Amino acid sequence: MRLLLCLLLGALMYAQDAAPPPDPVKWRLADTPKTVKPGQVFTVIVTAKIDEGWHLYSFKKHEDGPVPLTITAPTPQSFRLLGSIDAPVGLTAFEETFGREVE
């Protein structure tokens, strides 16, 4: 019985360690059309609610900087991105990890 209890406790501790970390960013789509005809162009608004103490980097790619934000949709999809993503101006701050200002 004692061995079974030890094995059960060990399995529970392993399962807790193997659990994915919480996602600090919650995404939401707005203005999503209910139906779209073939060839029709439509716009969606994607918003992110970010937990305190977390942040997202901008879409800007830097040679030696952080990995830029990307937005993708699971494949396969019957639509494609037409044009660029319009994003608000980001906040700029010095990031010690990269030794420079990042957005």
mmCIF file of C-alpha atoms in Angstrom:
data_model
loop_
_atom_site.group_PDB
_atom_site.id
_atom_site.type_symbol
_atom_site.label_atom_id
_atom_site.label_comp_id
_atom_site.label_asym_id
_atom_site.label_seq_id
_atom_site.Cartn_x
_atom_site.Cartn_y
_atom_site.Cartn_z
ATOM 1 C CA MET A 1 0.000 0.000 0.000
ATOM 2 C CA ARG A 2 2.814 2.390 0.852
ATOM 3 C CA LEU A 3 4.499 1.717 -2.508
ATOM 4 C CA LEU A 4 1.238 2.420 -4.329
ATOM 5 C CA LEU A 5 0.840 5.712 -2.470
ATOM 6 C CA CYS A 6 4.424 6.734 -3.355
ATOM 7 C CA LEU A 7 3.859 5.852 -7.010
ATOM 8 C CA LEU A 8 0.604 7.817 -7.078
ATOM 9 C CA LEU A 9 2.238 10.888 -5.500
ATOM 10 C CA GLY A 10 5.136 10.641 -7.948
ATOM 11 C CA ALA A 11 2.760 10.420 -10.906
ATOM 12 C CA LEU A 12 0.829 13.466 -9.681
ATOM 13 C CA MET A 13 4.039 15.484 -9.281
ATOM 14 C CA TYR A 14 5.176 14.460 -12.788
ATOM 15 C CA ALA A 15 1.803 15.404 -14.282
ATOM 16 C CA GLN A 16 1.988 18.826 -12.623
ATOM 17 C CA ASP A 17 5.491 19.407 -14.043
ATOM 18 C CA ALA A 18 4.384 18.246 -17.504
ATOM 19 C CA ALA A 19 1.374 20.586 -17.605
ATOM 20 C CA PRO A 20 1.724 23.429 -20.109
ATOM 21 C CA PRO A 21 2.459 26.851 -18.639
ATOM 22 C CA PRO A 22 -0.483 29.269 -18.429
ATOM 23 C CA ASP A 23 -0.987 31.457 -21.484
ATOM 24 C CA PRO A 24 -0.598 35.114 -20.441
ATOM 25 C CA VAL A 25 -2.218 36.365 -23.674
ATOM 26 C CA LYS A 26 -5.897 35.907 -24.492
ATOM 27 C CA TRP A 27 -6.838 36.545 -28.133
ATOM 28 C CA ARG A 28 -10.216 37.709 -29.452
ATOM 29 C CA LEU A 29 -11.590 38.193 -32.980
ATOM 30 C CA ALA A 30 -14.091 40.946 -33.726
ATOM 31 C CA ASP A 31 -15.988 41.950 -36.853
ATOM 32 C CA THR A 32 -15.757 38.404 -38.163
ATOM 33 C CA PRO A 33 -18.241 37.965 -41.023
ATOM 34 C CA LYS A 34 -20.765 35.133 -40.692
ATOM 35 C CA THR A 35 -20.517 34.287 -44.390
ATOM 36 C CA VAL A 36 -18.057 35.246 -47.099
ATOM 37 C CA LYS A 37 -18.472 34.766 -50.829
ATOM 38 C CA PRO A 38 -15.526 33.514 -52.910
ATOM 39 C CA GLY A 39 -13.273 36.445 -53.801
ATOM 40 C CA GLN A 40 -14.866 38.746 -51.221
ATOM 41 C CA VAL A 41 -12.419 40.841 -49.199
ATOM 42 C CA PHE A 42 -13.131 41.152 -45.486
ATOM 43 C CA THR A 43 -11.446 42.583 -42.408
ATOM 44 C CA VAL A 44 -11.206 41.173 -38.920
ATOM 45 C CA ILE A 45 -9.966 42.859 -35.782
ATOM 46 C CA VAL A 46 -7.694 40.814 -33.552
ATOM 47 C CA THR A 47 -7.198 42.022 -29.984
ATOM 48 C CA ALA A 48 -4.987 40.668 -27.244
ATOM 49 C CA LYS A 49 -5.578 40.955 -23.512
ATOM 50 C CA ILE A 50 -2.201 40.567 -21.822
ATOM 51 C CA ASP A 51 -1.759 39.613 -18.185
ATOM 52 C CA GLU A 52 0.059 42.138 -15.999
ATOM 53 C CA GLY A 53 3.827 41.759 -16.131
ATOM 54 C CA TRP A 54 3.802 40.295 -19.671
ATOM 55 C CA HIS A 55 4.165 41.944 -23.087
ATOM 56 C CA LEU A 56 4.236 41.223 -26.805
ATOM 57 C CA TYR A 57 6.982 42.383 -29.128
ATOM 58 C CA SER A 58 5.973 44.312 -32.253
ATOM 59 C CA PHE A 59 5.795 42.979 -35.797
ATOM 60 C CA LYS A 60 9.132 44.685 -36.576
ATOM 61 C CA LYS A 61 11.979 42.293 -37.271
ATOM 62 C CA HIS A 62 15.381 43.159 -35.831
ATOM 63 C CA GLU A 63 18.568 41.373 -36.846
ATOM 64 C CA ASP A 64 19.654 40.756 -33.265
ATOM 65 C CA GLY A 65 16.441 41.519 -31.435
ATOM 66 C CA PRO A 66 13.414 39.715 -30.148
ATOM 67 C CA VAL A 67 11.323 37.365 -32.246
ATOM 68 C CA PRO A 68 8.650 39.572 -33.833
ATOM 69 C CA LEU A 69 4.965 38.951 -33.261
ATOM 70 C CA THR A 70 3.290 36.880 -35.965
ATOM 71 C CA ILE A 71 -0.372 36.126 -36.457
ATOM 72 C CA THR A 72 -1.331 32.946 -38.283
ATOM 73 C CA ALA A 73 -4.419 30.831 -38.767
ATOM 74 C CA PRO A 74 -4.461 27.050 -38.527
ATOM 75 C CA THR A 75 -4.148 25.327 -41.891
ATOM 76 C CA PRO A 76 -5.835 24.485 -44.163
ATOM 77 C CA GLN A 77 -7.816 27.675 -44.732
ATOM 78 C CA SER A 78 -9.832 28.798 -47.721
ATOM 79 C CA PHE A 79 -8.675 32.405 -47.271
ATOM 80 C CA ARG A 80 -5.366 34.254 -47.389
ATOM 81 C CA LEU A 81 -3.932 37.465 -46.034
ATOM 82 C CA LEU A 82 -4.281 40.286 -48.531
ATOM 83 C CA GLY A 83 -2.047 43.213 -47.640
ATOM 84 C CA SER A 84 -0.333 43.949 -44.379
ATOM 85 C CA ILE A 85 -1.482 43.847 -40.794
ATOM 86 C CA ASP A 86 -2.286 47.289 -39.424
ATOM 87 C CA ALA A 87 -1.151 47.565 -35.796
ATOM 88 C CA PRO A 88 -1.185 50.404 -33.285
ATOM 89 C CA VAL A 89 2.043 52.192 -32.453
ATOM 90 C CA GLY A 90 3.868 50.202 -29.802
ATOM 91 C CA LEU A 91 5.626 51.382 -26.688
ATOM 92 C CA THR A 92 9.419 51.514 -26.887
ATOM 93 C CA ALA A 93 11.616 50.547 -23.929
ATOM 94 C CA PHE A 94 15.205 49.555 -23.285
ATOM 95 C CA GLU A 95 15.532 45.771 -23.069
ATOM 96 C CA GLU A 96 18.630 44.591 -21.211
ATOM 97 C CA THR A 97 18.462 41.176 -22.853
ATOM 98 C CA PHE A 98 19.064 42.753 -26.280
ATOM 99 C CA GLY A 99 21.072 45.753 -25.073
ATOM 100 C CA ARG A 100 18.901 48.259 -26.920
ATOM 101 C CA GLU A 101 15.458 49.786 -27.316
ATOM 102 C CA VAL A 102 12.762 47.468 -28.628
ATOM 103 C CA GLU A 103 9.118 48.018 -29.464
#
